[in-house]
Tab-separated table of C-alpha atoms and ligand atoms in Angstrom:
chain	number	residue	atom	x	y	z
F	13	UNK	CA	-13.375	11.804	-17.063
F	14	UNK	CA	-13.116	8.551	-18.922
F	15	UNK	CA	-13.042	8.449	-22.654
F	16	UNK	CA	-14.110	4.963	-24.059
F	17	UNK	CA	-12.942	4.237	-27.617
F	18	UNK	CA	-14.775	2.025	-30.096
F	19	UNK	CA	-13.478	-1.355	-30.638
F	20	UNK	CA	-12.095	-0.672	-34.005
F	21	UNK	CA	-10.367	2.654	-33.002
F	22	UNK	CA	-7.060	3.041	-34.536
F	23	UNK	CA	-3.664	3.787	-32.725
F	24	UNK	CA	-3.576	7.208	-34.471
F	25	UNK	CA	-6.996	7.822	-33.191
F	26	UNK	CA	-6.023	6.783	-29.681
F	27	UNK	CA	-3.051	8.978	-30.060
F	28	UNK	CA	-4.939	11.952	-31.229
F	29	UNK	CA	-7.338	11.556	-28.251
F	30	UNK	CA	-4.263	11.532	-25.840
F	31	UNK	CA	-2.908	14.818	-27.591
F	32	UNK	CA	-6.332	16.628	-27.614
F	33	UNK	CA	-6.626	15.425	-23.700
F	34	UNK	CA	-3.223	17.314	-23.152
F	35	UNK	CA	-4.321	20.280	-25.162
F	36	UNK	CA	-7.046	20.827	-22.823
F	37	UNK	CA	-4.554	20.866	-19.941
F	38	UNK	CA	-5.593	17.367	-18.701
F	39	UNK	CA	-3.324	14.312	-18.186
F	40	UNK	CA	-4.233	11.267	-20.462
F	41	UNK	CA	-3.500	7.974	-18.923
F	42	UNK	CA	-4.379	4.746	-20.917
F	43	UNK	CA	-6.215	2.625	-18.477
F	44	UNK	CA	-7.168	-0.217	-20.598
F	45	UNK	CA	-4.772	-1.286	-23.565
F	46	UNK	CA	-6.878	-4.074	-25.030
F	47	UNK	CA	-9.981	-3.067	-27.429
F	48	UNK	CA	-11.989	-1.010	-26.668
F	49	UNK	CA	-9.439	1.154	-25.256
F	50	UNK	CA	-10.128	3.312	-22.372
F	51	UNK	CA	-8.354	6.624	-21.505
F	52	UNK	CA	-8.460	8.626	-18.352
F	53	UNK	CA	-8.508	12.375	-18.541
F	54	UNK	CA	-7.575	13.490	-15.175
F	55	UNK	CA	-6.991	17.286	-14.019
F	56	UNK	CA	-9.395	20.239	-13.766
F	57	UNK	CA	-12.145	19.139	-15.634
F	58	UNK	CA	-14.942	21.294	-17.072
F	59	UNK	CA	-17.167	18.494	-17.941
F	60	UNK	CA	-19.664	20.497	-20.059
F	61	UNK	CA	-17.008	22.053	-22.398
F	62	UNK	CA	-14.524	18.884	-22.284
F	63	UNK	CA	-17.228	16.193	-23.128
F	64	UNK	CA	-18.442	17.764	-26.222
F	65	UNK	CA	-14.910	18.377	-27.648
F	66	UNK	CA	-13.558	14.894	-26.847
F	67	UNK	CA	-17.014	13.135	-28.027
F	68	UNK	CA	-16.632	14.634	-31.276
F	69	UNK	CA	-13.123	13.136	-31.951
F	70	UNK	CA	-13.118	9.927	-34.502
F	71	UNK	CA	-12.966	6.736	-32.638
F	72	UNK	CA	-14.343	7.934	-29.493
F	73	UNK	CA	-17.417	5.870	-28.293
F	74	UNK	CA	-18.297	7.744	-25.006
F	75	UNK	CA	-17.140	10.294	-22.521
F	76	UNK	CA	-18.144	9.705	-18.797
F	77	UNK	CA	-17.478	11.826	-15.629
F	78	UNK	CA	-15.797	10.336	-12.758
F	79	UNK	CA	-17.951	11.670	-9.922
F	80	UNK	CA	-15.355	10.780	-7.027
F	81	UNK	CA	-12.755	13.597	-6.060
F	82	UNK	CA	-10.195	10.893	-6.204
F	83	UNK	CA	-9.651	9.711	-9.998
F	84	UNK	CA	-6.545	7.791	-10.539
F	85	UNK	CA	-7.167	5.220	-7.455
F	86	UNK	CA	-10.927	5.094	-8.200
F	87	UNK	CA	-12.619	1.641	-9.167
F	88	UNK	CA	-14.723	3.845	-11.569
F	89	UNK	CA	-11.665	4.602	-13.620
F	90	UNK	CA	-10.237	1.199	-13.515
F	91	UNK	CA	-12.655	-1.866	-12.795
F	92	UNK	CA	-9.717	-4.408	-12.761
F	93	UNK	CA	-7.960	-4.965	-9.519
F	94	UNK	CA	-4.555	-3.700	-9.543
F	95	UNK	CA	-1.312	-5.541	-9.040
F	96	UNK	CA	1.811	-4.045	-7.188
F	97	UNK	CA	4.782	-6.088	-8.272
F	98	UNK	CA	8.058	-6.289	-6.444
F	99	UNK	CA	10.622	-7.396	-8.952
F	100	UNK	CA	10.150	-10.613	-11.097
F	101	UNK	CA	9.128	-12.958	-8.289
F	102	UNK	CA	6.684	-11.038	-6.004
F	103	UNK	CA	3.145	-9.661	-6.661
F	104	UNK	CA	0.463	-8.185	-4.301
F	105	UNK	CA	-3.058	-8.195	-5.228
F	106	UNK	CA	-5.719	-9.845	-7.537
F	107	UNK	CA	-5.300	-13.281	-5.722
F	108	UNK	CA	-1.752	-12.795	-4.762
F	109	UNK	CA	-1.626	-12.444	-0.766
F	110	UNK	CA	1.638	-11.393	0.823
F	111	UNK	CA	2.716	-11.535	4.434
F	112	UNK	CA	4.910	-8.791	5.624
F	113	UNK	CA	6.509	-9.413	8.976
F	114	UNK	CA	9.219	-8.432	11.331
F	115	UNK	CA	9.869	-5.962	14.199
F	116	UNK	CA	8.345	-2.611	15.050
F	117	UNK	CA	11.653	-0.999	14.975
F	118	UNK	CA	15.146	-2.151	13.959
F	119	UNK	CA	17.172	-2.509	17.212
F	120	UNK	CA	20.360	-4.445	16.485
F	121	UNK	CA	22.156	-6.760	13.849
F	122	UNK	CA	21.424	-9.678	15.957
F	123	UNK	CA	17.718	-8.734	16.357
F	124	UNK	CA	16.876	-8.073	12.997
F	125	UNK	CA	18.886	-11.036	11.322
F	126	UNK	CA	17.049	-13.558	13.870
F	127	UNK	CA	13.789	-12.159	13.023
F	128	UNK	CA	14.185	-11.966	9.462
F	129	UNK	CA	15.404	-15.641	9.383
F	130	UNK	CA	12.430	-16.981	11.193
F	131	UNK	CA	10.014	-14.960	9.481
F	132	UNK	CA	11.256	-15.917	5.910
F	133	UNK	CA	11.229	-19.608	7.109
F	134	UNK	CA	7.635	-19.228	8.121
F	135	UNK	CA	6.773	-17.882	4.522
F	136	UNK	CA	6.714	-13.980	4.909
F	137	UNK	CA	7.901	-12.157	1.673
F	138	UNK	CA	8.656	-8.805	2.991
F	139	UNK	CA	10.412	-7.756	6.293
F	140	UNK	CA	9.132	-4.707	7.974
F	141	UNK	CA	11.205	-2.960	10.428
F	142	UNK	CA	11.366	0.865	11.330
F	143	UNK	CA	14.529	2.629	11.186
F	144	UNK	CA	13.005	5.991	11.557
F	145	UNK	CA	10.109	5.798	14.244
F	146	UNK	CA	7.401	8.311	14.895
F	147	UNK	CA	6.883	7.685	18.545
F	148	UNK	CA	4.148	9.396	20.659
F	149	UNK	CA	6.517	10.571	23.432
F	150	UNK	CA	10.164	12.128	22.220
F	151	UNK	CA	11.712	10.464	25.303
F	152	UNK	CA	11.331	7.093	24.002
F	153	UNK	CA	13.435	5.161	21.191
F	154	UNK	CA	13.296	6.902	17.946
F	155	UNK	CA	14.942	4.401	15.918
F	156	UNK	CA	18.524	3.662	14.775
F	157	UNK	CA	18.154	5.992	11.645
F	158	UNK	CA	20.840	5.360	9.077
F	159	UNK	CA	22.324	2.428	10.934
F	160	UNK	CA	18.981	0.577	10.937
F	161	UNK	CA	18.592	0.975	7.336
F	162	UNK	CA	22.177	-0.613	6.866
F	163	UNK	CA	21.046	-3.610	8.996
F	164	UNK	CA	17.836	-3.857	6.928
F	165	UNK	CA	20.114	-3.887	3.693
F	166	UNK	CA	21.993	-6.644	5.712
F	167	UNK	CA	18.783	-8.569	6.201
F	168	UNK	CA	17.778	-8.624	2.913
F	169	UNK	CA	20.997	-9.869	1.445
F	170	UNK	CA	20.803	-12.786	4.007
F	171	UNK	CA	17.399	-13.650	3.478
F	172	UNK	CA	16.168	-12.329	0.064
F	173	UNK	CA	13.311	-10.702	1.913
F	174	UNK	CA	11.977	-7.440	0.437
F	175	UNK	CA	12.170	-4.279	2.688
F	176	UNK	CA	9.430	-2.122	3.906
F	177	UNK	CA	10.267	0.844	6.052
F	178	UNK	CA	8.936	4.123	7.156
F	179	UNK	CA	10.001	7.474	5.479
F	180	UNK	CA	9.055	9.888	8.086
F	181	UNK	CA	10.602	13.299	6.253
F	182	UNK	CA	11.611	14.216	3.013
F	183	UNK	CA	15.278	14.706	4.514
F	184	UNK	CA	15.614	11.058	4.766
F	185	UNK	CA	13.919	10.221	1.529
F	186	UNK	CA	16.915	9.411	-0.462
F	187	UNK	CA	18.498	7.310	2.090
F	188	UNK	CA	15.220	5.291	2.623
F	189	UNK	CA	15.026	4.987	-1.064
F	190	UNK	CA	18.158	3.248	-1.218
F	191	UNK	CA	17.013	0.571	1.027
F	192	UNK	CA	13.373	0.053	0.935
F	193	UNK	CA	11.480	-1.857	-1.671
F	194	UNK	CA	8.557	-0.299	-0.409
F	195	UNK	CA	8.233	3.193	1.145
F	196	UNK	CA	5.875	3.246	4.257
F	197	UNK	CA	3.975	6.552	5.071
F	198	UNK	CA	2.859	6.206	8.648
F	199	UNK	CA	-0.488	6.888	9.927
F	200	UNK	CA	0.789	10.086	11.379
F	201	UNK	CA	2.006	11.381	8.075
F	202	UNK	CA	-0.975	10.445	5.809
F	203	UNK	CA	-1.897	14.001	5.387
F	204	UNK	CA	1.615	15.172	5.020
F	205	UNK	CA	0.747	16.299	1.481
F	206	UNK	CA	4.289	17.546	0.453
F	207	UNK	CA	5.778	14.233	1.788
F	208	UNK	CA	3.311	12.479	-0.445
F	209	UNK	CA	4.123	14.462	-3.280
F	210	UNK	CA	7.891	13.880	-2.870
F	211	UNK	CA	7.347	10.021	-2.296
F	212	UNK	CA	5.130	9.738	-5.282
F	213	UNK	CA	8.065	11.294	-7.472
F	214	UNK	CA	10.547	8.594	-6.102
F	215	UNK	CA	9.250	5.795	-8.311
F	216	UNK	CA	9.017	3.267	-5.670
F	217	UNK	CA	5.879	1.172	-4.324
F	218	UNK	CA	4.308	2.719	-1.429
F	219	UNK	CA	2.418	1.397	1.868
F	220	UNK	CA	0.091	4.260	2.833
F	221	UNK	CA	-1.283	3.900	6.093
F	222	UNK	CA	-4.668	5.402	7.040
F	223	UNK	CA	-4.500	8.095	9.610
F	224	UNK	CA	-5.957	7.132	12.815
F	225	UNK	CA	-8.809	9.775	12.339
F	226	UNK	CA	-8.986	9.520	8.324
F	227	UNK	CA	-12.141	8.886	6.582
F	228	UNK	CA	-11.875	6.370	3.588
F	229	UNK	CA	-12.146	9.258	1.261
F	230	UNK	CA	-9.316	10.951	2.872
F	231	UNK	CA	-7.214	7.958	2.655
F	232	UNK	CA	-7.931	7.745	-1.146
F	233	UNK	CA	-7.183	11.349	-1.672
F	234	UNK	CA	-3.958	10.855	0.148
F	235	UNK	CA	-3.169	8.110	-2.425
F	236	UNK	CA	-4.309	10.458	-5.156
F	237	UNK	CA	-1.420	12.915	-4.160
F	238	UNK	CA	0.845	9.913	-4.793
F	239	UNK	CA	-0.638	8.736	-8.002
F	240	UNK	CA	-0.826	12.204	-9.562
F	241	UNK	CA	2.974	12.406	-9.132
F	242	UNK	CA	3.244	9.268	-11.378
F	243	UNK	CA	3.291	6.264	-8.765
F	244	UNK	CA	0.304	3.905	-8.827
F	245	UNK	CA	1.984	1.059	-7.041
F	246	UNK	CA	0.232	1.922	-3.864
F	247	UNK	CA	-0.611	-0.477	-0.966
F	248	UNK	CA	-3.417	1.144	1.103
F	249	UNK	CA	-2.908	-0.074	4.752
F	250	UNK	CA	-5.922	-0.174	7.514
F	251	UNK	CA	-4.056	-0.030	10.733
F	252	UNK	CA	-7.143	0.895	13.063
F	253	UNK	CA	-8.761	4.021	13.684
F	254	UNK	CA	-9.530	6.087	16.849
F	255	UNK	CA	-12.723	5.421	18.746
F	256	UNK	CA	-14.190	5.594	22.073
F	257	UNK	CA	-13.123	1.986	22.805
F	258	UNK	CA	-10.254	1.496	25.016
F	259	UNK	CA	-9.712	-2.321	25.193
F	260	UNK	CA	-8.165	-2.388	21.909
F	261	UNK	CA	-5.441	0.319	20.920
F	262	UNK	CA	-7.393	1.273	17.924
F	263	UNK	CA	-10.425	-0.242	16.352
F	264	UNK	CA	-9.674	-2.256	13.230
F	265	UNK	CA	-12.054	-1.033	10.625
F	266	UNK	CA	-12.886	-4.289	8.515
F	267	UNK	CA	-16.102	-2.608	7.326
F	268	UNK	CA	-13.789	-0.041	5.782
F	269	UNK	CA	-11.692	-2.749	4.226
F	270	UNK	CA	-14.714	-4.166	2.511
F	271	UNK	CA	-15.855	-0.841	1.368
F	272	UNK	CA	-12.500	0.184	0.260
F	273	UNK	CA	-12.529	-2.776	-2.073
F	274	UNK	CA	-15.683	-1.400	-3.948
F	275	UNK	CA	-13.982	2.192	-3.973
F	276	UNK	CA	-10.478	1.482	-5.274
F	277	UNK	CA	-8.399	-0.865	-7.420
F	278	UNK	CA	-5.639	-0.560	-5.346
F	279	UNK	CA	-4.410	-3.637	-3.181
F	280	UNK	CA	-5.283	-3.375	0.509
F	281	UNK	CA	-2.825	-4.544	3.411
F	282	UNK	CA	-4.259	-4.837	6.987
F	283	UNK	CA	-2.008	-4.158	10.127
F	284	UNK	CA	-3.689	-5.879	13.092
F	285	UNK	CA	-0.740	-5.533	15.277
F	286	UNK	CA	-1.103	-1.330	15.425
F	287	UNK	CA	-4.968	-1.759	15.185
F	288	UNK	CA	-5.145	-4.043	18.384
F	289	UNK	CA	-2.223	-3.190	20.637
F	290	UNK	CA	-2.380	-6.773	22.000
F	291	UNK	CA	-0.712	-9.984	20.784
F	292	UNK	CA	-3.610	-12.269	21.853
F	293	UNK	CA	-5.837	-10.430	19.133
F	294	UNK	CA	-3.387	-10.349	16.297
F	295	UNK	CA	-4.213	-13.838	14.945
F	296	UNK	CA	-8.131	-13.580	14.962
F	297	UNK	CA	-8.022	-10.080	13.262
F	298	UNK	CA	-5.400	-11.391	10.970
F	299	UNK	CA	-7.864	-14.153	9.708
F	300	UNK	CA	-10.722	-11.660	9.798
F	301	UNK	CA	-8.741	-9.402	7.522
F	302	UNK	CA	-8.478	-12.068	5.035
F	303	UNK	CA	-12.230	-12.781	4.909
F	304	UNK	CA	-12.744	-9.006	4.512
F	305	UNK	CA	-10.850	-8.853	1.490
F	306	UNK	CA	-7.238	-7.896	2.329
F	307	UNK	CA	-4.312	-8.630	-0.120
F	308	UNK	CA	-1.707	-8.915	2.501
F	309	UNK	CA	-0.975	-8.557	6.319
F	310	UNK	CA	1.541	-6.665	8.064
F	311	UNK	CA	2.564	-8.063	11.461
F	312	UNK	CA	4.767	-7.179	14.388
F	313	UNK	CA	7.263	-9.936	15.344
F	314	UNK	CA	9.778	-10.207	17.775
F	315	UNK	CA	12.206	-13.006	19.338
F	316	UNK	CA	11.859	-11.623	22.912
F	317	UNK	CA	8.901	-9.210	22.739
F	318	UNK	CA	8.981	-8.440	26.580
F	319	UNK	CA	12.504	-6.612	25.756
F	320	UNK	CA	11.440	-4.946	22.520
F	321	UNK	CA	12.260	-1.268	22.435
F	322	UNK	CA	8.958	-0.542	20.778
F	323	UNK	CA	5.442	-2.219	20.683
F	324	UNK	CA	6.346	-5.333	22.313
F	325	UNK	CA	2.934	-5.936	23.925
F	326	UNK	CA	1.515	-6.259	20.319
F	327	UNK	CA	4.419	-8.304	18.809
F	328	UNK	CA	3.912	-12.013	18.300
F	329	UNK	CA	6.716	-14.274	19.167
F	330	UNK	CA	8.570	-16.262	16.412
F	331	UNK	CA	6.453	-19.408	17.190
F	332	UNK	CA	3.215	-17.363	17.353
F	333	UNK	CA	3.918	-15.904	13.783
F	334	UNK	CA	4.782	-19.495	12.403
F	335	UNK	CA	1.289	-20.611	13.990
F	336	UNK	CA	-0.534	-17.803	12.321
F	337	UNK	CA	1.064	-18.620	9.063
F	338	UNK	CA	-0.282	-22.195	9.226
F	339	UNK	CA	-3.709	-21.100	10.331
F	340	UNK	CA	-4.280	-18.805	7.317
F	341	UNK	CA	-4.449	-21.562	4.658
F	342	UNK	CA	-8.122	-22.398	4.791
F	343	UNK	CA	-9.167	-18.689	4.966
F	344	UNK	CA	-7.032	-17.706	1.942
F	345	UNK	CA	-8.359	-20.811	-0.053
F	346	UNK	CA	-11.936	-19.648	0.996
F	347	UNK	CA	-11.167	-16.467	-0.643
F	348	UNK	CA	-9.475	-17.881	-3.626
F	349	UNK	CA	-5.929	-16.232	-2.696
F	350	UNK	CA	-2.581	-17.741	-2.510
F	351	UNK	CA	0.842	-16.960	-0.968
F	352	UNK	CA	2.442	-19.311	-3.291
F	353	UNK	CA	2.154	-17.955	-6.880
F	354	UNK	CA	5.117	-15.398	-7.511
F	355	UNK	CA	3.133	-13.950	-10.254
F	356	UNK	CA	-0.436	-14.622	-11.194
F	357	UNK	CA	-1.051	-15.660	-14.711
F	358	UNK	CA	-2.498	-13.368	-16.845
F	359	UNK	CA	-1.629	-10.324	-14.914
F	360	UNK	CA	-1.173	-7.234	-17.225
F	361	UNK	CA	1.205	-4.591	-16.550
F	362	UNK	CA	-0.052	-1.180	-14.638
F	363	UNK	CA	-1.154	1.572	-16.886
J	10	LIG	C1	4.502	0.960	12.540
J	10	LIG	O1	4.161	0.363	11.772
J	10	LIG	O2	5.264	0.541	13.698
J	10	LIG	C2	3.579	2.391	12.808
J	10	LIG	C3	4.344	3.037	13.519
J	10	LIG	O3	2.489	2.355	12.325
J	10	LIG	P1	1.499	3.346	12.182
J	10	LIG	O4	1.995	4.699	11.349
J	10	LIG	O5	0.291	2.701	11.583
J	10	LIG	O6	1.087	3.917	13.530
J	11	LIG	MN1	4.736	-0.344	15.892
């Protein structure tokens, strides 16, 4: 439910409403701080009973049900788009567009440093790279594990890039948290609800990838699992879904991106690399993603893709990534988005 206070409601009245919401066994969350204040009441809502109790409280203007099964991440709850901040200098969402780039997997010190330096020079702000890799075959390269995390750390120190890397299991969560600025949940783990809950308690921003057969509602419910544990800094990632088409590795659901923009306030990131499986398709899909409403892109880049230990066929070369960065300018301008501003003016803090 959303409780709308009237414009003159006092601080005491707002606090009283929050306490009453708690008394009903629900979780209060102030969504809009400026008057008129709105408060979310999340949990097992009995609308008939709870509405009349809350509506009778002093200072309350209205009580409205949220019809969607996902609440905290719904655009019904929060009309204004969210911004995920990474420290002082970097914000994603609401006009702030961010590029994440790097290899599919961390392979060696030389490899990660070389790629990191290059994508940083080209304008990326976040370095991607898996230390723990969810591979379809158990006989292929599974990632360097702890050593991979150490190398990512090294790359951050050298370039100042933030790090996004996948956490596959709760077993590795503490170690990944020590290195990652953003915890990536892979497509194969989108519905690993226990992992989602543990990640939600880690209080780090999360990049949540859409499962390859997941509906948008299932994606938002997965995000809700994380949000319900206290982390609302979630980036949703469209990375292609499985369809009957075989000429692309997956089918990039750009209609889904546009629809997500209506359904949720969370920033949306698009991964054209996993979506296409082919390097030649990455630049056009990246530009299309900007037009469809993405707030960022995550792109696989390798200095020698033909020798990459994973996903070489879909990795851009260093030069191709640089070119792509240059070509995005007009598309971003048309969407009123920028890669330049560190933090947008007037951006409020998250509720
Ligand atoms: C990846 O980013 O390399 C990856 C494995 O992604 P996904 O989980 O989307 O398949
Ligand atoms: Mn990959």
